[in-house]
C-alpha positions as semicolon CSV with decimal commas, in nm:
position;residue;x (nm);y (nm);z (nm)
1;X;12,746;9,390;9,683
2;X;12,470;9,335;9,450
3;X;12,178;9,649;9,412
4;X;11,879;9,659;9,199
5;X;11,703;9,997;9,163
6;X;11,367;9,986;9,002
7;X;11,063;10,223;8,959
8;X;10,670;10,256;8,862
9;X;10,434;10,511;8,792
10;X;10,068;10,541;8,895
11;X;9,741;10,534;8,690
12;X;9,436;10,702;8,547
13;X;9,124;10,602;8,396
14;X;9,057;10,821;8,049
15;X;8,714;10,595;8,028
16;X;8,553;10,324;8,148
17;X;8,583;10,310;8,509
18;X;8,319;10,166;8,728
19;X;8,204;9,943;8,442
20;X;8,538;9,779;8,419
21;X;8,436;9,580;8,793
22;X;8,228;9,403;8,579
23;X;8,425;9,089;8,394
24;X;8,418;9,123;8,028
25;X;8,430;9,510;8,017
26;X;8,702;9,731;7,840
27;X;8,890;10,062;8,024
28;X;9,135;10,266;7,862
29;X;9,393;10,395;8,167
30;X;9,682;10,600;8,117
31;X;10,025;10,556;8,275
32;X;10,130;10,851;8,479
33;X;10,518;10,927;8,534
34;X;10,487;11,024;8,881
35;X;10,726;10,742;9,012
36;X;10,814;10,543;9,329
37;X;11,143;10,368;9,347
38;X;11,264;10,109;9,488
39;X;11,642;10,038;9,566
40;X;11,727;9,610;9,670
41;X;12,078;9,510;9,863
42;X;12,194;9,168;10,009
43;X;12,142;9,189;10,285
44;X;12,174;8,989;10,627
45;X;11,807;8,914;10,682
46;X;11,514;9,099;10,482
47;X;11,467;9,423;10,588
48;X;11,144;9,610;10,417
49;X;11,181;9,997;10,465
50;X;10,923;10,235;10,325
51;X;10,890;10,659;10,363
52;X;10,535;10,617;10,440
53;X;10,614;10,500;10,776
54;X;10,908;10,589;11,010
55;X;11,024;10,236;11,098
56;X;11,124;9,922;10,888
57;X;10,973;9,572;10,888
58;X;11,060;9,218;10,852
59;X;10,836;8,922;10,727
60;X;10,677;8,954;11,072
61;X;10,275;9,046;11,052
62;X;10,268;9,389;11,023
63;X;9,954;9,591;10,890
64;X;10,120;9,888;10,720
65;X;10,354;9,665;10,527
66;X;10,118;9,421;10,476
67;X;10,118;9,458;10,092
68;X;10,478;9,484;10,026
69;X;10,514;9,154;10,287
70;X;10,204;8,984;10,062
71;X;10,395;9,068;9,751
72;X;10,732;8,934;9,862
73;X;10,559;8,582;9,974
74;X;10,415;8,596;9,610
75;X;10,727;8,590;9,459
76;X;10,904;8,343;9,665
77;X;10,537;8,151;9,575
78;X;10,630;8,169;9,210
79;X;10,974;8,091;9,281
80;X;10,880;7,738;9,471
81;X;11,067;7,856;9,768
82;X;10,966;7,946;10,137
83;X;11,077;8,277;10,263
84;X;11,367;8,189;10,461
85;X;11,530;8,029;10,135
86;X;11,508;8,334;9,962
87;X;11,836;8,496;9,939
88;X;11,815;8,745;10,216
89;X;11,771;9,165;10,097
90;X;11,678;9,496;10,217
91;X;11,396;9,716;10,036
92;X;11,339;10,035;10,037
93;X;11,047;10,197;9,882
94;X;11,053;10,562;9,838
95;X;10,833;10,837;9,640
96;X;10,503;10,925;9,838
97;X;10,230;10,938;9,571
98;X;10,095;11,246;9,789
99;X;10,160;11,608;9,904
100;X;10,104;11,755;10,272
101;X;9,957;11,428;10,358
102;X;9,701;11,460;10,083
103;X;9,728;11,157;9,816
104;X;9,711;11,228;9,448
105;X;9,475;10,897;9,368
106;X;9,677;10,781;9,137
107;X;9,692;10,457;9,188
108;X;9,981;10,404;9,521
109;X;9,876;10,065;9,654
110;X;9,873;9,916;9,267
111;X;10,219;10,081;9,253
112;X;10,356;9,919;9,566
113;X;10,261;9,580;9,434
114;X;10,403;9,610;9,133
115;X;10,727;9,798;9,206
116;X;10,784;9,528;9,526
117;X;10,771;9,273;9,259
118;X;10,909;9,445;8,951
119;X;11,234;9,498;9,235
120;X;11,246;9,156;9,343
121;X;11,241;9,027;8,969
122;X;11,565;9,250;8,897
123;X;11,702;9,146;9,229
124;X;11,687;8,748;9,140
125;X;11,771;8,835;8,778
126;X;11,354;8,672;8,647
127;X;11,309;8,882;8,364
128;X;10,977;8,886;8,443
129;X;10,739;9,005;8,155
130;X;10,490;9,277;8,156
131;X;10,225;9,013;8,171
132;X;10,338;8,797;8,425
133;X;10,425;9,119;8,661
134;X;10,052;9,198;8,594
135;X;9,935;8,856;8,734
136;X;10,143;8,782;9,026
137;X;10,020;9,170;9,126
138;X;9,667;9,050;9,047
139;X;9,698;8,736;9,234
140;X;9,872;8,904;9,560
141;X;9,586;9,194;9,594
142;X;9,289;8,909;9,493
143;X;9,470;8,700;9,802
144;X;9,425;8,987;10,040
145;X;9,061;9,042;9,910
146;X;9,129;9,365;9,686
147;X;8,783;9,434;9,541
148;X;8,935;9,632;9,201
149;X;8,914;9,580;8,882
150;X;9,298;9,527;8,864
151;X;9,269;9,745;8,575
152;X;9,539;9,988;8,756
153;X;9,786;9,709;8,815
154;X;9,767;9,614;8,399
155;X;9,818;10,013;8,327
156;X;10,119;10,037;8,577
157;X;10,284;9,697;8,494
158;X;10,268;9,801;8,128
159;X;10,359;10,136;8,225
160;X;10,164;10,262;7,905
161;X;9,822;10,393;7,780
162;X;9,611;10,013;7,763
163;X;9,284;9,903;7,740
164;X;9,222;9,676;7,976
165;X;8,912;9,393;7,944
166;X;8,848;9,284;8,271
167;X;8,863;8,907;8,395
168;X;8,622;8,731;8,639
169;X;8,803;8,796;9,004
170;X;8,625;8,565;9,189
171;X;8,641;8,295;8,974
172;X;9,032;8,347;9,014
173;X;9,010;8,382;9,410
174;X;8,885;8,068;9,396
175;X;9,157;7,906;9,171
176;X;9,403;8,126;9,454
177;X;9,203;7,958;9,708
178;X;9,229;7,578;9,601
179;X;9,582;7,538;9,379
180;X;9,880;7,589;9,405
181;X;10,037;7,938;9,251
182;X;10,191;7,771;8,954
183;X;9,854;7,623;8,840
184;X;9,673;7,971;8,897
185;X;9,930;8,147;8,654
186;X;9,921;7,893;8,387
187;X;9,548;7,890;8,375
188;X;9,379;8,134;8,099
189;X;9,230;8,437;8,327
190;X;9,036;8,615;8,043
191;X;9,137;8,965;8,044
192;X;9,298;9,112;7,718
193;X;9,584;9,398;7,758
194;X;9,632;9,622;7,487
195;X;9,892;9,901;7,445
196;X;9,730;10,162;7,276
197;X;9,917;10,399;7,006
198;X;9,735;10,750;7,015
199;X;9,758;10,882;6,649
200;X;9,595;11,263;6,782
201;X;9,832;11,539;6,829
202;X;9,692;11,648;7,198
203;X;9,803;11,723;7,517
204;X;9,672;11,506;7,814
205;X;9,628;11,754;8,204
206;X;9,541;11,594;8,565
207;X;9,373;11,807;8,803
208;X;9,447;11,749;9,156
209;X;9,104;11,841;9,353
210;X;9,357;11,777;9,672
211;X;9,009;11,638;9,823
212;X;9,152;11,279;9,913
213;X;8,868;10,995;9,791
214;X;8,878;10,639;9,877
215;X;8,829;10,414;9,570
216;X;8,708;10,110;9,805
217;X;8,423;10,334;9,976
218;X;8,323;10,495;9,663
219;X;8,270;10,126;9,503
220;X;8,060;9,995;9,764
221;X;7,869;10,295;9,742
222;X;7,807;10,322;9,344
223;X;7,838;9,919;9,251
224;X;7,480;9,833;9,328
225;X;7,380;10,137;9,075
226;X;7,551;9,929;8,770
227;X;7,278;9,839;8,515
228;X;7,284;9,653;8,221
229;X;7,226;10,005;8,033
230;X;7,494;10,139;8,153
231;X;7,748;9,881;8,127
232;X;7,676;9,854;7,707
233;X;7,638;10,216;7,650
234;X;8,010;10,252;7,856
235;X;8,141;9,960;7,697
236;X;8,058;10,104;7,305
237;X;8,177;10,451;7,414
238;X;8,539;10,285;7,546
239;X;8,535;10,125;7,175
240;X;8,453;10,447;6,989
241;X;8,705;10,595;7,151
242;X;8,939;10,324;7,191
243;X;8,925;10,298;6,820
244;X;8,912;10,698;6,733
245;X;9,228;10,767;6,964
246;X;9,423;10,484;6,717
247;X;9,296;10,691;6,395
248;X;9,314;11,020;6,504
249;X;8,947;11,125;6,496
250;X;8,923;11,420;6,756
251;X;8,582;11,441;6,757
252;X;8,505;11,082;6,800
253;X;8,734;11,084;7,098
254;X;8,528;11,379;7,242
255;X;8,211;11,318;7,189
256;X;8,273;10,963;7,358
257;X;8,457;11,049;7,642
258;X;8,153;11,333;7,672
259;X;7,915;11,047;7,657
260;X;8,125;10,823;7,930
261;X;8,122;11,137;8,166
262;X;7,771;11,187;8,135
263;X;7,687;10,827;8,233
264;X;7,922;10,821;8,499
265;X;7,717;11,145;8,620
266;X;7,406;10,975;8,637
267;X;7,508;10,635;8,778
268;X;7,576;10,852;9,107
269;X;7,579;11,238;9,227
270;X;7,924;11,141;9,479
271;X;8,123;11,101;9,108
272;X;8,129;11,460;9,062
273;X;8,173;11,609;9,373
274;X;8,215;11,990;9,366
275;X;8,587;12,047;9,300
276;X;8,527;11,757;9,015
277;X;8,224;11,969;8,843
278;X;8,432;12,214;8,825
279;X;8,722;12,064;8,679
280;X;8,513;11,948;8,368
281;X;8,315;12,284;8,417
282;X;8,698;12,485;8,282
283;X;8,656;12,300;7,954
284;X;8,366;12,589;7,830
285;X;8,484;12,712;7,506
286;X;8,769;12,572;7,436
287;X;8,929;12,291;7,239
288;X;8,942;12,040;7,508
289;X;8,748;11,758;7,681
290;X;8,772;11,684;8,033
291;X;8,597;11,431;8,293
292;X;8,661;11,276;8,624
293;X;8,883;10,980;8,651
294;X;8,858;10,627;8,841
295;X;8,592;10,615;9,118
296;X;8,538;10,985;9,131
297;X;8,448;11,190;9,518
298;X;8,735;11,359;9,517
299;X;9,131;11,295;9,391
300;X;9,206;11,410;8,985
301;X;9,017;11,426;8,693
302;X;9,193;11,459;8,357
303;X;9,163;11,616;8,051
304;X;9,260;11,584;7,690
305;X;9,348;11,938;7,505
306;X;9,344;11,962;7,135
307;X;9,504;12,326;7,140
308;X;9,812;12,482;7,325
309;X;9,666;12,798;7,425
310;X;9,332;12,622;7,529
311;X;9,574;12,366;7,769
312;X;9,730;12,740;7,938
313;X;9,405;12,848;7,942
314;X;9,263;12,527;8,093
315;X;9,549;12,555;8,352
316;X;9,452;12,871;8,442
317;X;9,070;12,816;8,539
318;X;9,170;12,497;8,690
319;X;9,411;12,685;8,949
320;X;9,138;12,979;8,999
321;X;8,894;12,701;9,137
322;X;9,219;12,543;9,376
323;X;9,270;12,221;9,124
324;X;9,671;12,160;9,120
325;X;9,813;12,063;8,772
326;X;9,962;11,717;8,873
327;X;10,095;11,591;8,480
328;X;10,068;11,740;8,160
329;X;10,223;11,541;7,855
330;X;10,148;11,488;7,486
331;X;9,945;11,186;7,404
332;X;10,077;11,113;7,133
């Protein structure tokens, strides 16, 4: 009997979140190898199972598995089929991107997209490139209205540190809209994807706040603060340190990522809530930068740590103040 197993990580933004909603604008995001998996059979019929919930699904409307059920008619979209000529499977999904019923915000509903696809790909033997995964991801969470930048779904279908230039989303629900699936993915969408090569010796730390945020709510409530300023004084920050992370320039890399988390401080107090003030608070005095990450409220910040005993020391303040060290790698 056939079996695929796949997995995927989540996501964090190092700079340029909030901006990147706005086409034309560059993030860098880091891949995080906190993983969920997903195992395909042949099966009889399709069977979707996930540990989120205690029951299984079919292709029957059915809220909680509405994503992984959108993602599956994507694929069979792409593969010019209806569902019941797909060759029948079971998937399960496993790997809870949370703890105690807390989630870490790293990116879970990007993840299930991706991995649901990424697993399907394997299943029907596509070969599917990083690129491709990244678009029929896009194009299932613009079909169910997703109002991200997609920036998370280019980070975890590369499943590397990117910079990601964002693309003009409705202009592309529209194409979804009108034309058939085949069209849509041919077209050019605009975005650029770059794998980025980190040429620092450093150590990269998320802080768990474990204060759950919800990246929709917080965009509706910070979008309509996005000026023009702040959009071009993000977007050369992401460059300079875009650029200083490829040669090695430490303090280019700090001072820019200083200047993103400044901006991101005054386009709205709800950013940095308390436990996230904090977090960037434990960097006094020592070799390291740190800085919320993605929409901010709540979930993990990160931080980049030029010195050993500054990262132990880092860890150490961060636990004193209840932040949870989630991931702690070298960037390079």
């Amino acid at each position: 009997m056939k079996m695929t197993k796949v997995q995927t990580g989540g996501k964090l933004y190092i700079a340029g979140e909030y901006a990147v909603l706005i086409p034309g604008q560059t993030a860098i995001i880091k891949n995080i190898p906190i993983h969920m998996t997903a195992v395909v059979k042949e099966n009889s019929t399709i069977k979707l199972s996930s540990d989120m919930f205690d029951y299984s699904a079919t292709m029957s409307e059915d809220k909680n598995y509405a994503l992984i059920q959108a993602s599956v008619q994507t694929l069979a979209g792409y593969l010019g089929k209806s569902i019941d000529e797909l060759v029948p499977f079971s998937l399960e999904i496993t790997g809870k991107m949370e703890r105690d019923g807390k989630k870490f915000g790293i990116g879970s509903s990007g993840s299930v997209t991706v991995l649901t696809l990424k697993a399907l790909s394997a299943f029907y033997d596509l070969n599917l490139s990083d690129d491709l995964l990244f678009k029929l991801a896009s194009y299932t969470l613009l079909k169910l209205g997703d109002n991200g930048s997609m920036g998370d779904i280019a980070c975890i279908a590369y499943d590397d540190l990117v910079a990601f230039t964002s693309f003009n989303r409705q202009k592309v629900a529209k194409w979804i809209a009108d034309e058939p699936i085949q069209t849509v993915l041919d077209k050019d969408w605009e975005y650029q994807i770059e794998v980025i090569k980190p040429a620092l010796s450093c150590e990269f730390l998320v802080g768990w706040t474990k204060q759950p945020s919800i990246s929709k709510d917080m965009i509706n409530l910070v979008k309509s603060a996005i000026s023009q300023e702040f959009l071009a004084a993000t977007e050369k920050e992401v460059q300079i340190c875009k650029q200083a992370l490829q040669t090695g320039d430490k303090e280019s890399v700090k001072k820019a990522l200083q200047n993103v988390s400044d901006l991101l401080l005054g386009l709205s107090s709800a950013i940095y809530n308390d436990k996230l003030l904090a977090l960037k608070a434990a960097e006094d005095g020592l070799d390291v930068i740190a800085k919320s990450s993605g929409s901010g409220g709540g979930d993990c910040g990160i931080a980049i740590s030029f010195n050993r005993e500054d990262s132990q020391e880092l860890i150490k303040r961060w636990q004193e103040v209840g932040i949870e060290l989630l991931d702690m790698e070298e960037l390079a």
